Each structure stands twice: as C-alpha cells, then as structure tokens.
PDB file of C-alpha atoms in Angstrom:
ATOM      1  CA  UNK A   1     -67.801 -91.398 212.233  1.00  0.00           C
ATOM      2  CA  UNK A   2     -67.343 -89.118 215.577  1.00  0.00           C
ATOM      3  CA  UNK A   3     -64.083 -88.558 216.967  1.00  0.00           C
ATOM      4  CA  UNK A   4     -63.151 -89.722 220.124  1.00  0.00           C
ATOM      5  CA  UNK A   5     -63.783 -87.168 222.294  1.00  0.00           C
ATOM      6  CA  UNK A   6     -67.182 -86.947 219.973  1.00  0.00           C
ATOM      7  CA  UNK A   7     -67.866 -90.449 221.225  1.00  0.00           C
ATOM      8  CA  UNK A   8     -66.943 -89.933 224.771  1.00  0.00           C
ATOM      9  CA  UNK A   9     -68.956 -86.969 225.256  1.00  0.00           C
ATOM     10  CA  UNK A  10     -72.430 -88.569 224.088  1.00  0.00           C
ATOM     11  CA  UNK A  11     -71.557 -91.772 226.231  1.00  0.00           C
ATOM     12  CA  UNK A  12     -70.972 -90.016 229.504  1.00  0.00           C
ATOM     13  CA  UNK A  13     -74.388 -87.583 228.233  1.00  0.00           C
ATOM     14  CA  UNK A  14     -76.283 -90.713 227.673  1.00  0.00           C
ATOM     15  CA  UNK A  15     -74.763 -92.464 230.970  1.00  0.00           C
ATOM     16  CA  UNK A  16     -76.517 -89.149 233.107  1.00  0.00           C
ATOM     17  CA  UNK A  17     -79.467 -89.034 231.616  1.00  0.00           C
ATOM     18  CA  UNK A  18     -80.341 -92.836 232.263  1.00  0.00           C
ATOM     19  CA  UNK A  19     -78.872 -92.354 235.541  1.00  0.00           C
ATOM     20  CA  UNK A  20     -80.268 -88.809 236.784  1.00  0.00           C
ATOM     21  CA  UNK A  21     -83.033 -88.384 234.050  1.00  0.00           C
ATOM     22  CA  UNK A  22     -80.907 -84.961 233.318  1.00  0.00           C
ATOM     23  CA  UNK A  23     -78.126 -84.223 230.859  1.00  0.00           C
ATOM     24  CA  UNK A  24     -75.041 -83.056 232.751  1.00  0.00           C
ATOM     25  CA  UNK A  25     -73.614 -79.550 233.326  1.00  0.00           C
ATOM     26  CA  UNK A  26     -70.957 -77.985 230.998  1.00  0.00           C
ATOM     27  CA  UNK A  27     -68.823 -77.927 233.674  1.00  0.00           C
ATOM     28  CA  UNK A  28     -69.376 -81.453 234.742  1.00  0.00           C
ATOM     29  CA  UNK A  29     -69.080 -82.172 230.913  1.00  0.00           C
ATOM     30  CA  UNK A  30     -65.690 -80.358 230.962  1.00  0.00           C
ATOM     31  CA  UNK A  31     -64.426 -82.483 233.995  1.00  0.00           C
ATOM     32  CA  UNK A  32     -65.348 -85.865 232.880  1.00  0.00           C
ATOM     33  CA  UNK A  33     -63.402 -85.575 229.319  1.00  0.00           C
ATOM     34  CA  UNK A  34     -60.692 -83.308 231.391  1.00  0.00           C
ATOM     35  CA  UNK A  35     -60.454 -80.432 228.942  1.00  0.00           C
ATOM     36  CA  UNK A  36     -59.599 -77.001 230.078  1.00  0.00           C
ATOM     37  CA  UNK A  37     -61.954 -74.789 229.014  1.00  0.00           C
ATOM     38  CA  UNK A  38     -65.932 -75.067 228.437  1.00  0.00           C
ATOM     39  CA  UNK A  39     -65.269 -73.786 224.502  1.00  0.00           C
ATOM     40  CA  UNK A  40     -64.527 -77.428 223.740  1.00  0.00           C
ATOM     41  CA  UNK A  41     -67.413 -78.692 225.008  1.00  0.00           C
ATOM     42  CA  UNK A  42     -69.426 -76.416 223.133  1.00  0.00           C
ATOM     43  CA  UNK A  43     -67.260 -77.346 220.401  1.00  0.00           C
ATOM     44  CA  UNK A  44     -68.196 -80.904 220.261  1.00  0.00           C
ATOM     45  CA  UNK A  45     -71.647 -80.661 221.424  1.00  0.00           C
ATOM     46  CA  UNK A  46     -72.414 -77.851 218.134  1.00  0.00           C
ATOM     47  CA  UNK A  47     -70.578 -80.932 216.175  1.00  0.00           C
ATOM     48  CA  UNK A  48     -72.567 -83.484 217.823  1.00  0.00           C
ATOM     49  CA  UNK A  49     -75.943 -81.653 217.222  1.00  0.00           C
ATOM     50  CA  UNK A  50     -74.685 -81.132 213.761  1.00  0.00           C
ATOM     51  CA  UNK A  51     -74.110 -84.845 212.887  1.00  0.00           C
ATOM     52  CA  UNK A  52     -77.781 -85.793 214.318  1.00  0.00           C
ATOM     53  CA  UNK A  53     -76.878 -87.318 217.546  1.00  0.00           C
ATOM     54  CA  UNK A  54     -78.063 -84.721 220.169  1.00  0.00           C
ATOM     55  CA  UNK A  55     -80.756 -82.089 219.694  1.00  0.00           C
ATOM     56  CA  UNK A  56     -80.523 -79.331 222.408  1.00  0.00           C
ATOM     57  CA  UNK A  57     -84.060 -77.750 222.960  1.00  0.00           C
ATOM     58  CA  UNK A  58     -84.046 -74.276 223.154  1.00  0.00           C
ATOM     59  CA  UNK A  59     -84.994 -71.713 226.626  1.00  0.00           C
ATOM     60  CA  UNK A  60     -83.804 -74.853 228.934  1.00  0.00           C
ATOM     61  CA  UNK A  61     -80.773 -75.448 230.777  1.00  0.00           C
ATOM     62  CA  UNK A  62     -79.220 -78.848 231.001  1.00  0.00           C
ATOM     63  CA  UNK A  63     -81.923 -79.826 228.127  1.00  0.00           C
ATOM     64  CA  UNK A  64     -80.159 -81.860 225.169  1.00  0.00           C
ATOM     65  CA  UNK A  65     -81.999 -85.279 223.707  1.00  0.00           C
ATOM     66  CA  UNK A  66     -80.264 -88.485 222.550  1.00  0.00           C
ATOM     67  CA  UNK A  67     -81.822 -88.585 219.328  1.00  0.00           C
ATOM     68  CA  UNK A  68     -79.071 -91.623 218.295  1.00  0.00           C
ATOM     69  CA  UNK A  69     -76.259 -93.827 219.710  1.00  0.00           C
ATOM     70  CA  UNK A  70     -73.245 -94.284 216.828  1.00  0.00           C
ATOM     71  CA  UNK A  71     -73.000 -97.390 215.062  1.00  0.00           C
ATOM     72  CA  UNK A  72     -69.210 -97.409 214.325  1.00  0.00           C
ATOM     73  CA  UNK A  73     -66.593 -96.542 216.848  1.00  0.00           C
ATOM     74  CA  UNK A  74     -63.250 -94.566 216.179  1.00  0.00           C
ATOM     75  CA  UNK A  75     -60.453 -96.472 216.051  1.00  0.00           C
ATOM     76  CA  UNK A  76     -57.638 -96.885 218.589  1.00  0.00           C
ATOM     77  CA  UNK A  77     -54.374 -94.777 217.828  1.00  0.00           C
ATOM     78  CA  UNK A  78     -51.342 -96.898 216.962  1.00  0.00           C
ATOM     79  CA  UNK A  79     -47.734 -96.385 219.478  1.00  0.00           C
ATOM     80  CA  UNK A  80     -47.142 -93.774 221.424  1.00  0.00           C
ATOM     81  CA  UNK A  81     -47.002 -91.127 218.863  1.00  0.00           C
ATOM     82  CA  UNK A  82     -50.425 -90.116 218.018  1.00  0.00           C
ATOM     83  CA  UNK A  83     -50.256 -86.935 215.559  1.00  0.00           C
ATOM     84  CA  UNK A  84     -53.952 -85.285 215.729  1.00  0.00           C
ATOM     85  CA  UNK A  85     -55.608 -85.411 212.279  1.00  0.00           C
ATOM     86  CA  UNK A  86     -58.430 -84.383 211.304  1.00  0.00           C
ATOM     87  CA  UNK A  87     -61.630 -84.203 208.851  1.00  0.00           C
ATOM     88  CA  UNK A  88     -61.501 -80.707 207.498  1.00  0.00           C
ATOM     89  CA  UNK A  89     -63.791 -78.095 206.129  1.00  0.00           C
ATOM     90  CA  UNK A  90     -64.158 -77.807 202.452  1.00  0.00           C
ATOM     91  CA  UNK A  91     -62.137 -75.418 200.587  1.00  0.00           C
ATOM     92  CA  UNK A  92     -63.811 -72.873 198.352  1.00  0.00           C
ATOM     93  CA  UNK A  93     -61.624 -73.181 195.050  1.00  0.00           C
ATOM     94  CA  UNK A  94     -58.103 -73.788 193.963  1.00  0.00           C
ATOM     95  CA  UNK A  95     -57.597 -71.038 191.407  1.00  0.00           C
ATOM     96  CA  UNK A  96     -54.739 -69.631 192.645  1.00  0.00           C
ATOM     97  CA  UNK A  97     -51.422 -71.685 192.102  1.00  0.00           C
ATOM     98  CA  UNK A  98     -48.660 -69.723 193.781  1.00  0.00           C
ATOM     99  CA  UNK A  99     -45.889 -71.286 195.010  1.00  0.00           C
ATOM    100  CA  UNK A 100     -47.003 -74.803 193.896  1.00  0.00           C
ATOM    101  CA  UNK A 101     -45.537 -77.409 192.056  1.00  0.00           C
ATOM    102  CA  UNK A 102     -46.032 -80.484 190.690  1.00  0.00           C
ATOM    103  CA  UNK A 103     -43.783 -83.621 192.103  1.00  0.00           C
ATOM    104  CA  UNK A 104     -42.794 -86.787 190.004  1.00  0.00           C
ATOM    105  CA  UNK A 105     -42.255 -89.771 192.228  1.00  0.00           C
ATOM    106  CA  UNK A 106     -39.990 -92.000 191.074  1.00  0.00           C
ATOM    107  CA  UNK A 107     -40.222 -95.178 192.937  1.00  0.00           C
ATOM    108  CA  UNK A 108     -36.572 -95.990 192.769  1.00  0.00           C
ATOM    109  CA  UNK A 109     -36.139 -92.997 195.196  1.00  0.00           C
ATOM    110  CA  UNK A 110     -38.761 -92.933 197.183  1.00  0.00           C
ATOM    111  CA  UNK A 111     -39.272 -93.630 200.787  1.00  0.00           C
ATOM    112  CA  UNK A 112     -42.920 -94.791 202.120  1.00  0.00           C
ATOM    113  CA  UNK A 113     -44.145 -93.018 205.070  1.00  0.00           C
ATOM    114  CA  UNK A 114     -47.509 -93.431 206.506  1.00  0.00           C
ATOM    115  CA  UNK A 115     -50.665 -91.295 205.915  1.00  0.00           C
ATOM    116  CA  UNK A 116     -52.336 -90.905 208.292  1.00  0.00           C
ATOM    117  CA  UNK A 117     -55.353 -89.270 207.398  1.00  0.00           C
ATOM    118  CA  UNK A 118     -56.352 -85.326 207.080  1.00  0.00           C
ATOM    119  CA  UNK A 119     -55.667 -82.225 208.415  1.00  0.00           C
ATOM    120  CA  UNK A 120     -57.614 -78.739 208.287  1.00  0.00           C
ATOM    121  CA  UNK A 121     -55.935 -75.923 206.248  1.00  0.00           C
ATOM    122  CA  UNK A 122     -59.330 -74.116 207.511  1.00  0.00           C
ATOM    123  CA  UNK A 123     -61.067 -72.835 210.713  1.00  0.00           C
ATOM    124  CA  UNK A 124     -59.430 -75.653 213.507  1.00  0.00           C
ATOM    125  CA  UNK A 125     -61.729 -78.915 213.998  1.00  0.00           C
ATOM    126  CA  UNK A 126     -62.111 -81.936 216.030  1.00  0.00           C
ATOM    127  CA  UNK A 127     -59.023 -83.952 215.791  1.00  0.00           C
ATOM    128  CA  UNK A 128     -59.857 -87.590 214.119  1.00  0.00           C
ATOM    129  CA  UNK A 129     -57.075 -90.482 213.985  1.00  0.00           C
ATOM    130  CA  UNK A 130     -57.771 -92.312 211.213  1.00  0.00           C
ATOM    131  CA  UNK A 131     -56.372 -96.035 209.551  1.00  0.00           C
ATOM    132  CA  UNK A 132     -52.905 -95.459 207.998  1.00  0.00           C
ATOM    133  CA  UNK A 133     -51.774 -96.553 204.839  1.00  0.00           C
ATOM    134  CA  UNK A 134     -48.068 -96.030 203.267  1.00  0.00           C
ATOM    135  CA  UNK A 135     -47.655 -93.534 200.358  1.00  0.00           C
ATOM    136  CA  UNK A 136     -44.402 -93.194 198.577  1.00  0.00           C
ATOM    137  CA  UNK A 137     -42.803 -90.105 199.315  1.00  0.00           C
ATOM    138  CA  UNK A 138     -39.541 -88.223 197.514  1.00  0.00           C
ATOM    139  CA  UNK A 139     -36.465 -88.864 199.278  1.00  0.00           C
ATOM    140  CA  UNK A 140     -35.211 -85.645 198.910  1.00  0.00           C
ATOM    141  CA  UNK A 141     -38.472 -84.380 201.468  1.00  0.00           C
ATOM    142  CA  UNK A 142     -36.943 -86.684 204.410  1.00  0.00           C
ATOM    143  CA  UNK A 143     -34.439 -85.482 206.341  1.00  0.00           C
ATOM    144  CA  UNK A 144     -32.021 -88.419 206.972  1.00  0.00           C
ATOM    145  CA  UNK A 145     -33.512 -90.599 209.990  1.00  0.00           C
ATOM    146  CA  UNK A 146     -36.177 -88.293 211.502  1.00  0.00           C
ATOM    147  CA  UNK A 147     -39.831 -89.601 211.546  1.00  0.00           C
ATOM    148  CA  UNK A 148     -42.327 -88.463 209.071  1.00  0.00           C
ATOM    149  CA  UNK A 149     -45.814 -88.657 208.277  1.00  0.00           C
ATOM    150  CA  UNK A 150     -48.298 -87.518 205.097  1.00  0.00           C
ATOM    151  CA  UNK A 151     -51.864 -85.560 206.063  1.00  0.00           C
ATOM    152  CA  UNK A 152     -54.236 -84.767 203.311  1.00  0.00           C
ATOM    153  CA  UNK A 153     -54.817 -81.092 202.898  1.00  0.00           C
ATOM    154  CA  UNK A 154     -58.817 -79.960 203.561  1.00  0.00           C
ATOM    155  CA  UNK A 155     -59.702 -76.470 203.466  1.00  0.00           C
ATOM    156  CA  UNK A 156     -58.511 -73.254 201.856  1.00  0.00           C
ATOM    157  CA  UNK A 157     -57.282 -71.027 204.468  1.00  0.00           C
ATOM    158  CA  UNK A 158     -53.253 -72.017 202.767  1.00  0.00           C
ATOM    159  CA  UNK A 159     -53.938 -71.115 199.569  1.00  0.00           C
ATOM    160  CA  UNK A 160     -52.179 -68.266 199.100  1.00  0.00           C
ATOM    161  CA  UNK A 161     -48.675 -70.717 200.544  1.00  0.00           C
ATOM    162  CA  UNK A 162     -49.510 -72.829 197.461  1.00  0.00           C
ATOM    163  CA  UNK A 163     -51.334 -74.841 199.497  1.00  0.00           C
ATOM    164  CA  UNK A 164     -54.661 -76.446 198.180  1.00  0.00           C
ATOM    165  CA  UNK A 165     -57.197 -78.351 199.070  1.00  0.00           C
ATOM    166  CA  UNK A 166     -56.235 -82.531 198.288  1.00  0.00           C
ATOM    167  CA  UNK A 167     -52.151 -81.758 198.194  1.00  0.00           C
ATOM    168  CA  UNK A 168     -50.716 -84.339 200.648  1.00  0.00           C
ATOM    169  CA  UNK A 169     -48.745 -82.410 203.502  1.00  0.00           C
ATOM    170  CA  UNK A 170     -45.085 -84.481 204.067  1.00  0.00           C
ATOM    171  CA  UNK A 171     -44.994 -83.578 207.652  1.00  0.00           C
ATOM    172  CA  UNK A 172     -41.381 -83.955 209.922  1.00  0.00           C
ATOM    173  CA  UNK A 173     -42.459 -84.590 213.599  1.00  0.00           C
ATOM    174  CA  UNK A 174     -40.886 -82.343 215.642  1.00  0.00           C
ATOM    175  CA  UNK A 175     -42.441 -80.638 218.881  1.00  0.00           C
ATOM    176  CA  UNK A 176     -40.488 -77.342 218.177  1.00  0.00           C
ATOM    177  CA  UNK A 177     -40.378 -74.956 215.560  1.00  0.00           C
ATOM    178  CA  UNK A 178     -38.920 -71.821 214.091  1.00  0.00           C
ATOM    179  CA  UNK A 179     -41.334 -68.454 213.152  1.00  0.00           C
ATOM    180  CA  UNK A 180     -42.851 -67.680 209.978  1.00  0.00           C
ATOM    181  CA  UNK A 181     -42.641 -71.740 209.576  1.00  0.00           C
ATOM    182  CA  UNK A 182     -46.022 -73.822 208.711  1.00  0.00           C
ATOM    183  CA  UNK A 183     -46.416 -76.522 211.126  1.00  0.00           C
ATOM    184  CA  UNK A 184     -49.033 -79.139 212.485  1.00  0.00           C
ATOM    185  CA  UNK A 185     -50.467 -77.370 216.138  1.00  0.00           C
ATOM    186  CA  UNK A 186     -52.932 -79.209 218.008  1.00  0.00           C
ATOM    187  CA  UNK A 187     -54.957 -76.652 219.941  1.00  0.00           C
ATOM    188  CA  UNK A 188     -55.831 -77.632 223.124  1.00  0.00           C
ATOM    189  CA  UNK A 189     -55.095 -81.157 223.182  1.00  0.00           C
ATOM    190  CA  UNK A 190     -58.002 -82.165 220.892  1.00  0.00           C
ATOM    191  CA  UNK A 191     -58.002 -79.494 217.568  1.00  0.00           C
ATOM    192  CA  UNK A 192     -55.451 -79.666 214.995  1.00  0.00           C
ATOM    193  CA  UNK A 193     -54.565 -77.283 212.118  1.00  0.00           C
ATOM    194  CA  UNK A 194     -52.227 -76.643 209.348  1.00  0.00           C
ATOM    195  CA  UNK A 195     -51.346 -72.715 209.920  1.00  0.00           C
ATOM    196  CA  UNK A 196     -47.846 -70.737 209.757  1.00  0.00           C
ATOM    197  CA  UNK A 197     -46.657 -70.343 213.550  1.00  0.00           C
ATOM    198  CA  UNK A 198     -45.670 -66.622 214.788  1.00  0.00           C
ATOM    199  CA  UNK A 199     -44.422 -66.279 218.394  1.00  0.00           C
ATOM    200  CA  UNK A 200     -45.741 -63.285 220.088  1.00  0.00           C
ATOM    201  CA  UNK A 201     -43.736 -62.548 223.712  1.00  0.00           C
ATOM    202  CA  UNK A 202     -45.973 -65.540 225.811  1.00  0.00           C
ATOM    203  CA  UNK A 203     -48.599 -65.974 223.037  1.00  0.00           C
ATOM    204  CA  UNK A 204     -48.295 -68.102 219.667  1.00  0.00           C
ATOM    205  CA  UNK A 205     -49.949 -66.718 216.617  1.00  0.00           C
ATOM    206  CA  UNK A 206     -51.491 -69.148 214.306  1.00  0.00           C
ATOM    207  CA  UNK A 207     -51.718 -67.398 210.646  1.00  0.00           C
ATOM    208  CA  UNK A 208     -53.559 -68.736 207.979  1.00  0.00           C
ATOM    209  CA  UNK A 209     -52.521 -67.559 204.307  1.00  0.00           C
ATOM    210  CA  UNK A 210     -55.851 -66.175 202.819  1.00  0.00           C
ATOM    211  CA  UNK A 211     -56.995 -63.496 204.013  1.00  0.00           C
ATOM    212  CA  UNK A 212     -60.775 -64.696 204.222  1.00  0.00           C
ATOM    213  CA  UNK A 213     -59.109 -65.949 207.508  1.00  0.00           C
ATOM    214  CA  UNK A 214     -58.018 -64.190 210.593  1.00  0.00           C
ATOM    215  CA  UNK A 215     -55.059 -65.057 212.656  1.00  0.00           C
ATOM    216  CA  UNK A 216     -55.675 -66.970 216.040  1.00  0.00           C
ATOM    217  CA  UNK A 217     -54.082 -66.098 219.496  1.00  0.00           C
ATOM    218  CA  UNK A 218     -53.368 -68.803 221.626  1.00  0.00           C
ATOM    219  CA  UNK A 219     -51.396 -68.819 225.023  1.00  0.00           C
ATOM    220  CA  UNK A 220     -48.291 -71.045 224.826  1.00  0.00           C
ATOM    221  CA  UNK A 221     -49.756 -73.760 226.660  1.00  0.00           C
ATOM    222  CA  UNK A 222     -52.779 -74.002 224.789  1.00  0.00           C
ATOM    223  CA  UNK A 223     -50.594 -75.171 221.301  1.00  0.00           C
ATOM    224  CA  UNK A 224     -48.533 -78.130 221.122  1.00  0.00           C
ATOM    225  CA  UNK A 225     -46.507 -78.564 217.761  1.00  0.00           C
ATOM    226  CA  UNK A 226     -47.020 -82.031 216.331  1.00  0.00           C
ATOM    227  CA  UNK A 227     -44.606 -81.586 213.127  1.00  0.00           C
ATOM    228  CA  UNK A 228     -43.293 -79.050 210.349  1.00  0.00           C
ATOM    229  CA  UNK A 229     -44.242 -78.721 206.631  1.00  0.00           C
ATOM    230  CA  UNK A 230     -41.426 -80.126 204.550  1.00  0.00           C
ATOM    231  CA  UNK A 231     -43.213 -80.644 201.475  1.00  0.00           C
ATOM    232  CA  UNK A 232     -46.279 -81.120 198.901  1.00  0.00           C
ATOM    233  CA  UNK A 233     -47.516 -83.704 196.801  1.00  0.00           C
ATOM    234  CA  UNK A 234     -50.521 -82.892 194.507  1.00  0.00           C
ATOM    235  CA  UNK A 235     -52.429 -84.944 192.055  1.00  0.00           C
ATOM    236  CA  UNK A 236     -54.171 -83.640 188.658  1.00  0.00           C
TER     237      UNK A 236
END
C-alpha cells in the first residue's frame, strides 16, 4: 500500500510523462505536492523505487520509469483530526526490558479508544493513515475528557524508555508539550515519529533512546506535535 503522498507523487510523475514524454523536475515535484524542501521528494521517490513502482536510470537527469501503477489506494482520513501514523522499520530485538511493564485490562474499567494504526520508534518514515479499530484501554491512562488514540510501536530506537517493538502507544492529543517528554512529532507535515522532545533556543531536538540512534535537529516549524505518551500496553 503507498501512502498518500506515495500515491500522489507517481500520479502527477505518470501524468508528465504521458503529457511531456519527460518525468518532472524535483522542484516541480516539490511544488505540485507543496512540500518545503526537495529531501521529501527524495524521500518518497527512494520509497517509491524501493516498493517497485519507479526505477530511476542512472547518469540521466529527469530519467525515472513507471515500471507499475498501484492497485489499491490509501484510504481517506476520518474528521478533522488526522494524527500521522505510520508503517515503521523493524526493530532489531527486545532484550532489554527496562522500565516496562506488563498491564491487565480489566474490561469493567476500561475505556475504548481507537487505534489507529503504527508509528515508527525508528529512523522517521512516510506517514500512513490507516483503518481504525477500538482497543480497550485502562482508565487510569485517560485523563478525564481529553481525546486519545493507540499507535502500534515499530522499531527499536525506544528501547532503552521500555519501549519495544509491538507495545501499543496510548497517545493524549495535544499540540504542545513539555521537555524530556516522549511525544508523537510529525516532521514536516508528512513524517511521523515516536522520539523524546528537547527544546533547543529556536530548534527542537528529537532524541531517540538507544544509542544506535542519533538525535535529530529540526527548526520549530518543521515539527508539529500530534500527542504525548501516556502509556504502554504489551502483549506476550
């Protein structure tokens, strides 16, 4: 499945090349899905390439092939909240435990909130908004009326938070948040990531808690804060 802006890349690439017998610029790329920097195109053409819908031929500019069109299309987001989620990287292993703990739900106090679908603990990906489905979710997580959502974890790079790969993330939407707390940032209007948020003078700092990861640096208006961490619910 490709994400939207997956999708609406390789239309508007197919579009010029029936049209002008060309693929387009990065620049005219970068207009027509009005992003703000060319690293997201080259984002989701490496992703695009990757998933066998594009080949780019090497020692030529403006030279990518359709190789395929998509079959399935991504679905519509729901309301006017649309948290970015994401499919994530795979982790690397979930020996280390610290931190964790295993939760009980008992259904006589539990509130359902919806999942939504999954979000990187890992290098930041395209965003994906997937189907939701309700999950039953402790009470004591939910802070009074406040809206809440579940992500399912992928990726390692919150391991050492007690944060593993398949743990469901109870998220609180909120657009603001405190430092040193782990939140939901969408990077960029299409990337999304589970990391712990620093504030650095103008700059955010998005840390990951393994150290096979370094910390990104991202200008305040590049990072939007889609929720906070508020809890974890693992299976074994």
């Amino acid at each position: 499945m490709l994400t939207r802006k997956q999708h609406e890349l390789l239309m508007f690439i197919h579009s010029r090349i029936q049209t002008d017998g060309i693929s387009p610029s990065f620049d005219e790329m970068k207009t027509a899905l009005e992003l703000r920097s060319k690293s997201g195109i080259h984002r989701l053409i490496t992703a695009l390439e990757e998933r066998g819908f594009i080949r780019r031929m090497p020692h030529r500019a403006r030279a990518i092939e359709i190789i395929r069109m998509p079959t399935d299309m991504v679905p519509q987001a729901r309301g006017n909240f649309r948290p970015a989620v994401i499919e994530g990287d795979l982790g690397h292993g979930r020996d280390s435990r610290a931190g964790a703990a295993r939760i009980e739900t008992d259904e006589q106090d539990s509130r359902s909130v919806p999942l939504i679908g999954r979000i990187a603990a890992g290098l930041p990906i395209e965003a994906l908004q997937q189907g939701t489905v309700q999950i039953g979710v402790p009470s004591t997580m939910l802070s009074g009326s406040a809206e809440h959502y579940a992500l399912e974890v992928k990726g390692d790079s919150m391991i050492d938070a007690g944060i593993h790969e398949g743990d469901v993330a109870v998220i609180r939407r909120q657009e603001t948040a405190n430092n040193g707390e782990i939140v939901v940032a969408l990077i960029e209007d299409h990337e999304a990531t589970l990391k712990r948020l620093r504030r650095k003078g103008g700059s955010i700092a998005l840390e990951a808690a393994n150290t096979a990861y370094e910390t990104r640096l991202y200008r305040a208006d590049q990072v939007q804060i889609q929720g906070r961490l508020v809890g974890l619910i693992r299976t074994y």
